[in-house]
PDB file of C-alpha atoms in Angstrom:
ATOM      1  CA  UNK J  33     358.460 156.337 110.279  1.00  0.00           C
ATOM      2  CA  UNK J  34     359.438 153.148 112.021  1.00  0.00           C
ATOM      3  CA  UNK J  35     358.511 152.745 115.655  1.00  0.00           C
ATOM      4  CA  UNK J  36     361.260 152.287 118.220  1.00  0.00           C
ATOM      5  CA  UNK J  37     360.753 149.797 121.002  1.00  0.00           C
ATOM      6  CA  UNK J  38     361.398 151.522 124.304  1.00  0.00           C
ATOM      7  CA  UNK J  39     363.642 149.502 126.592  1.00  0.00           C
ATOM      8  CA  UNK J  40     363.201 149.849 130.314  1.00  0.00           C
ATOM      9  CA  UNK J  41     366.096 150.321 132.667  1.00  0.00           C
ATOM     10  CA  UNK J  42     366.918 147.028 134.253  1.00  0.00           C
ATOM     11  CA  UNK J  43     367.992 146.497 137.824  1.00  0.00           C
ATOM     12  CA  UNK J  44     371.008 144.160 138.003  1.00  0.00           C
ATOM     13  CA  UNK J  45     370.507 142.904 134.476  1.00  0.00           C
ATOM     14  CA  UNK J  46     366.980 141.533 134.632  1.00  0.00           C
ATOM     15  CA  UNK J  47     363.681 143.024 133.551  1.00  0.00           C
ATOM     16  CA  UNK J  48     361.914 144.995 136.277  1.00  0.00           C
ATOM     17  CA  UNK J  49     359.075 142.488 136.715  1.00  0.00           C
ATOM     18  CA  UNK J  50     361.542 139.615 136.822  1.00  0.00           C
ATOM     19  CA  UNK J  51     363.740 141.493 139.247  1.00  0.00           C
ATOM     20  CA  UNK J  52     360.900 141.891 141.700  1.00  0.00           C
ATOM     21  CA  UNK J  53     360.238 138.131 141.555  1.00  0.00           C
ATOM     22  CA  UNK J  54     363.921 137.255 141.912  1.00  0.00           C
ATOM     23  CA  UNK J  55     364.872 139.749 144.624  1.00  0.00           C
ATOM     24  CA  UNK J  56     364.861 138.703 148.253  1.00  0.00           C
ATOM     25  CA  UNK J  57     365.060 140.850 151.372  1.00  0.00           C
ATOM     26  CA  UNK J  58     368.023 140.283 153.655  1.00  0.00           C
ATOM     27  CA  UNK J  59     370.051 142.272 156.186  1.00  0.00           C
ATOM     28  CA  UNK J  60     371.740 144.312 153.427  1.00  0.00           C
ATOM     29  CA  UNK J  61     368.421 145.110 151.718  1.00  0.00           C
ATOM     30  CA  UNK J  62     367.063 143.781 148.430  1.00  0.00           C
ATOM     31  CA  UNK J  63     369.388 141.470 146.514  1.00  0.00           C
ATOM     32  CA  UNK J  64     369.399 138.513 144.186  1.00  0.00           C
ATOM     33  CA  UNK J  65     369.462 135.120 145.864  1.00  0.00           C
ATOM     34  CA  UNK J  66     372.947 133.604 145.710  1.00  0.00           C
ATOM     35  CA  UNK J  67     371.592 130.113 145.061  1.00  0.00           C
ATOM     36  CA  UNK J  68     369.901 131.052 141.777  1.00  0.00           C
ATOM     37  CA  UNK J  69     371.914 128.894 139.339  1.00  0.00           C
ATOM     38  CA  UNK J  70     370.438 130.543 136.244  1.00  0.00           C
ATOM     39  CA  UNK J  71     371.774 133.971 137.104  1.00  0.00           C
ATOM     40  CA  UNK J  72     374.825 133.370 139.279  1.00  0.00           C
ATOM     41  CA  UNK J  73     377.933 133.924 137.146  1.00  0.00           C
ATOM     42  CA  UNK J  74     375.902 134.285 133.958  1.00  0.00           C
ATOM     43  CA  UNK J  75     376.450 136.949 131.338  1.00  0.00           C
ATOM     44  CA  UNK J  76     372.799 137.951 131.666  1.00  0.00           C
ATOM     45  CA  UNK J  77     373.589 139.746 134.900  1.00  0.00           C
ATOM     46  CA  UNK J  78     375.849 142.174 133.012  1.00  0.00           C
ATOM     47  CA  UNK J  79     373.445 143.165 130.242  1.00  0.00           C
ATOM     48  CA  UNK J  80     372.448 146.716 129.444  1.00  0.00           C
ATOM     49  CA  UNK J  81     369.364 147.881 127.546  1.00  0.00           C
ATOM     50  CA  UNK J  82     369.863 149.425 124.123  1.00  0.00           C
ATOM     51  CA  UNK J  83     367.471 150.770 121.493  1.00  0.00           C
ATOM     52  CA  UNK J  84     365.794 148.202 119.267  1.00  0.00           C
ATOM     53  CA  UNK J  85     364.776 148.844 115.665  1.00  0.00           C
ATOM     54  CA  UNK J  86     362.734 146.586 113.381  1.00  0.00           C
ATOM     55  CA  UNK J  87     364.302 145.027 110.310  1.00  0.00           C
ATOM     56  CA  UNK J  88     362.203 147.416 108.199  1.00  0.00           C
ATOM     57  CA  UNK J  89     364.148 150.439 109.515  1.00  0.00           C
ATOM     58  CA  UNK J  90     366.113 152.537 107.069  1.00  0.00           C
ATOM     59  CA  UNK J  91     369.620 153.896 107.436  1.00  0.00           C
ATOM     60  CA  UNK J  92     368.133 157.379 107.857  1.00  0.00           C
ATOM     61  CA  UNK J  93     365.896 156.250 110.725  1.00  0.00           C
ATOM     62  CA  UNK J  94     368.851 154.529 112.353  1.00  0.00           C
ATOM     63  CA  UNK J  95     370.918 157.686 112.032  1.00  0.00           C
ATOM     64  CA  UNK J  96     368.148 159.785 113.606  1.00  0.00           C
ATOM     65  CA  UNK J  97     367.905 157.343 116.509  1.00  0.00           C
ATOM     66  CA  UNK J  98     371.641 157.406 117.136  1.00  0.00           C
ATOM     67  CA  UNK J  99     371.734 161.214 116.871  1.00  0.00           C
ATOM     68  CA  UNK J 100     368.881 161.487 119.411  1.00  0.00           C
ATOM     69  CA  UNK J 101     370.781 159.182 121.778  1.00  0.00           C
ATOM     70  CA  UNK J 102     374.438 160.193 121.481  1.00  0.00           C
ATOM     71  CA  UNK J 103     375.484 158.115 124.490  1.00  0.00           C
ATOM     72  CA  UNK J 104     374.266 154.869 122.899  1.00  0.00           C
ATOM     73  CA  UNK J 105     377.097 152.907 121.350  1.00  0.00           C
ATOM     74  CA  UNK J 106     374.812 150.580 119.408  1.00  0.00           C
ATOM     75  CA  UNK J 107     371.311 149.475 118.550  1.00  0.00           C
ATOM     76  CA  UNK J 108     369.975 146.010 117.835  1.00  0.00           C
ATOM     77  CA  UNK J 109     367.851 145.144 114.819  1.00  0.00           C
ATOM     78  CA  UNK J 110     365.131 142.594 115.631  1.00  0.00           C
ATOM     79  CA  UNK J 111     362.444 140.786 113.685  1.00  0.00           C
ATOM     80  CA  UNK J 112     358.769 140.845 114.663  1.00  0.00           C
ATOM     81  CA  UNK J 113     359.386 138.134 117.275  1.00  0.00           C
ATOM     82  CA  UNK J 114     362.144 140.186 118.964  1.00  0.00           C
ATOM     83  CA  UNK J 115     364.868 137.867 117.721  1.00  0.00           C
ATOM     84  CA  UNK J 116     368.044 139.768 116.840  1.00  0.00           C
ATOM     85  CA  UNK J 117     368.937 139.771 113.161  1.00  0.00           C
ATOM     86  CA  UNK J 118     371.714 142.359 113.260  1.00  0.00           C
ATOM     87  CA  UNK J 119     373.763 144.838 115.237  1.00  0.00           C
ATOM     88  CA  UNK J 120     374.579 148.455 114.419  1.00  0.00           C
ATOM     89  CA  UNK J 121     377.583 149.858 116.254  1.00  0.00           C
ATOM     90  CA  UNK J 122     377.286 153.648 116.084  1.00  0.00           C
ATOM     91  CA  UNK J 123     380.964 154.317 115.382  1.00  0.00           C
ATOM     92  CA  UNK J 124     381.198 151.944 112.411  1.00  0.00           C
ATOM     93  CA  UNK J 125     377.772 153.091 111.183  1.00  0.00           C
ATOM     94  CA  UNK J 126     378.931 156.722 111.032  1.00  0.00           C
ATOM     95  CA  UNK J 127     382.174 155.700 109.328  1.00  0.00           C
ATOM     96  CA  UNK J 128     380.210 153.841 106.643  1.00  0.00           C
ATOM     97  CA  UNK J 129     377.744 156.699 106.208  1.00  0.00           C
ATOM     98  CA  UNK J 130     380.512 159.296 105.937  1.00  0.00           C
ATOM     99  CA  UNK J 131     382.657 157.191 103.604  1.00  0.00           C
ATOM    100  CA  UNK J 132     380.248 157.944 100.784  1.00  0.00           C
ATOM    101  CA  UNK J 133     380.774 161.073  98.739  1.00  0.00           C
ATOM    102  CA  UNK J 134     377.026 161.663  98.682  1.00  0.00           C
ATOM    103  CA  UNK J 135     375.497 159.775 101.672  1.00  0.00           C
ATOM    104  CA  UNK J 136     371.965 161.113 101.070  1.00  0.00           C
ATOM    105  CA  UNK J 137     371.229 158.135  98.825  1.00  0.00           C
ATOM    106  CA  UNK J 138     371.866 155.828 101.806  1.00  0.00           C
ATOM    107  CA  UNK J 139     369.089 157.339 103.952  1.00  0.00           C
ATOM    108  CA  UNK J 140     366.308 155.355 102.289  1.00  0.00           C
ATOM    109  CA  UNK J 141     368.213 152.078 102.072  1.00  0.00           C
ATOM    110  CA  UNK J 142     367.263 149.331 104.552  1.00  0.00           C
ATOM    111  CA  UNK J 143     369.516 149.107 107.586  1.00  0.00           C
ATOM    112  CA  UNK J 144     370.303 145.538 106.543  1.00  0.00           C
ATOM    113  CA  UNK J 145     372.795 147.022 104.077  1.00  0.00           C
ATOM    114  CA  UNK J 146     374.996 148.493 106.836  1.00  0.00           C
ATOM    115  CA  UNK J 147     374.342 146.352 109.921  1.00  0.00           C
ATOM    116  CA  UNK J 148     376.508 143.495 111.126  1.00  0.00           C
ATOM    117  CA  UNK J 149     374.617 140.391 110.006  1.00  0.00           C
ATOM    118  CA  UNK J 150     376.601 138.005 112.217  1.00  0.00           C
ATOM    119  CA  UNK J 151     377.030 139.558 115.669  1.00  0.00           C
ATOM    120  CA  UNK J 152     378.123 137.438 118.607  1.00  0.00           C
ATOM    121  CA  UNK J 153     374.892 136.243 120.237  1.00  0.00           C
ATOM    122  CA  UNK J 154     374.778 134.296 123.504  1.00  0.00           C
ATOM    123  CA  UNK J 155     372.152 132.982 125.883  1.00  0.00           C
ATOM    124  CA  UNK J 156     371.436 134.681 129.215  1.00  0.00           C
ATOM    125  CA  UNK J 157     372.784 131.732 131.226  1.00  0.00           C
ATOM    126  CA  UNK J 158     376.186 131.418 129.513  1.00  0.00           C
ATOM    127  CA  UNK J 159     379.109 132.085 131.854  1.00  0.00           C
ATOM    128  CA  UNK J 160     381.042 135.330 131.697  1.00  0.00           C
ATOM    129  CA  UNK J 161     384.297 133.433 131.049  1.00  0.00           C
ATOM    130  CA  UNK J 162     382.824 131.648 128.014  1.00  0.00           C
ATOM    131  CA  UNK J 163     381.536 134.895 126.518  1.00  0.00           C
ATOM    132  CA  UNK J 164     384.846 136.634 127.197  1.00  0.00           C
ATOM    133  CA  UNK J 165     386.732 133.859 125.347  1.00  0.00           C
ATOM    134  CA  UNK J 166     384.313 133.916 122.403  1.00  0.00           C
ATOM    135  CA  UNK J 167     384.504 137.716 122.197  1.00  0.00           C
ATOM    136  CA  UNK J 168     388.308 137.652 122.140  1.00  0.00           C
ATOM    137  CA  UNK J 169     388.319 135.108 119.317  1.00  0.00           C
ATOM    138  CA  UNK J 170     386.317 137.395 116.975  1.00  0.00           C
ATOM    139  CA  UNK J 171     388.022 139.116 114.036  1.00  0.00           C
ATOM    140  CA  UNK J 172     389.875 142.280 115.046  1.00  0.00           C
ATOM    141  CA  UNK J 173     387.392 144.585 113.278  1.00  0.00           C
ATOM    142  CA  UNK J 174     384.494 143.290 115.428  1.00  0.00           C
ATOM    143  CA  UNK J 175     386.344 142.567 118.658  1.00  0.00           C
ATOM    144  CA  UNK J 176     385.056 145.766 120.303  1.00  0.00           C
ATOM    145  CA  UNK J 177     381.446 145.215 119.202  1.00  0.00           C
ATOM    146  CA  UNK J 178     378.740 144.559 121.767  1.00  0.00           C
ATOM    147  CA  UNK J 179     377.617 141.013 122.526  1.00  0.00           C
ATOM    148  CA  UNK J 180     373.888 140.366 122.125  1.00  0.00           C
ATOM    149  CA  UNK J 181     372.262 138.473 125.003  1.00  0.00           C
ATOM    150  CA  UNK J 182     369.090 136.474 124.434  1.00  0.00           C
ATOM    151  CA  UNK J 183     366.692 134.990 126.941  1.00  0.00           C
ATOM    152  CA  UNK J 184     363.903 132.616 126.063  1.00  0.00           C
ATOM    153  CA  UNK J 185     364.613 133.012 122.353  1.00  0.00           C
ATOM    154  CA  UNK J 186     364.172 136.803 122.438  1.00  0.00           C
ATOM    155  CA  UNK J 187     366.509 139.769 122.617  1.00  0.00           C
ATOM    156  CA  UNK J 188     367.288 140.689 126.228  1.00  0.00           C
ATOM    157  CA  UNK J 189     370.152 143.197 126.144  1.00  0.00           C
ATOM    158  CA  UNK J 190     373.808 143.649 125.250  1.00  0.00           C
ATOM    159  CA  UNK J 191     377.126 143.491 127.009  1.00  0.00           C
ATOM    160  CA  UNK J 192     379.588 146.088 125.817  1.00  0.00           C
ATOM    161  CA  UNK J 193     383.146 144.956 125.108  1.00  0.00           C
ATOM    162  CA  UNK J 194     384.648 147.290 127.721  1.00  0.00           C
ATOM    163  CA  UNK J 195     382.219 145.985 130.349  1.00  0.00           C
ATOM    164  CA  UNK J 196     383.050 142.412 129.401  1.00  0.00           C
ATOM    165  CA  UNK J 197     386.718 143.075 130.069  1.00  0.00           C
ATOM    166  CA  UNK J 198     385.869 144.421 133.535  1.00  0.00           C
ATOM    167  CA  UNK J 199     383.459 141.688 134.684  1.00  0.00           C
ATOM    168  CA  UNK J 200     384.751 139.553 137.526  1.00  0.00           C
ATOM    169  CA  UNK J 201     385.296 135.842 137.099  1.00  0.00           C
ATOM    170  CA  UNK J 202     382.818 133.504 138.753  1.00  0.00           C
ATOM    171  CA  UNK J 203     383.814 132.639 142.254  1.00  0.00           C
ATOM    172  CA  UNK J 204     384.278 128.959 142.935  1.00  0.00           C
ATOM    173  CA  UNK J 205     382.180 127.428 145.657  1.00  0.00           C
TER     174      UNK J 205
END
């Protein structure tokens, strides 16, 4: 059985330890400093944690993970250095699994056979507008797929297509 990396819930899009370093106390309570250029208006502030599987995972293990977490719309496949190598959107995964007359033979196949090998991947500091434009320019079959966000060369989280449509534009100074 392949191990699943547990992702921790992030406060305002950053890892908990990073959030505590970045947060400042003001009259409204804890918040991110407005002057932080790396995070202000960046897509990284809109990321959500999702399950991560290693590249050695099988289609059966991926199916079990998605069945255990029915509210997850995707999972990210990473190499041993936590660099994303693929994306599995649950809806398209189930369609592919159910398209087979006898899907049992797929259970032992590597997930690389069914994952998206070329998902949209962006850096944490890229602006929301840039990511929104790049997401809209994808082929229609992948336009609703999640966008993978990386930070420091490693997987950080994803931004779901519906969340990307609802993110506000960066306010001009």
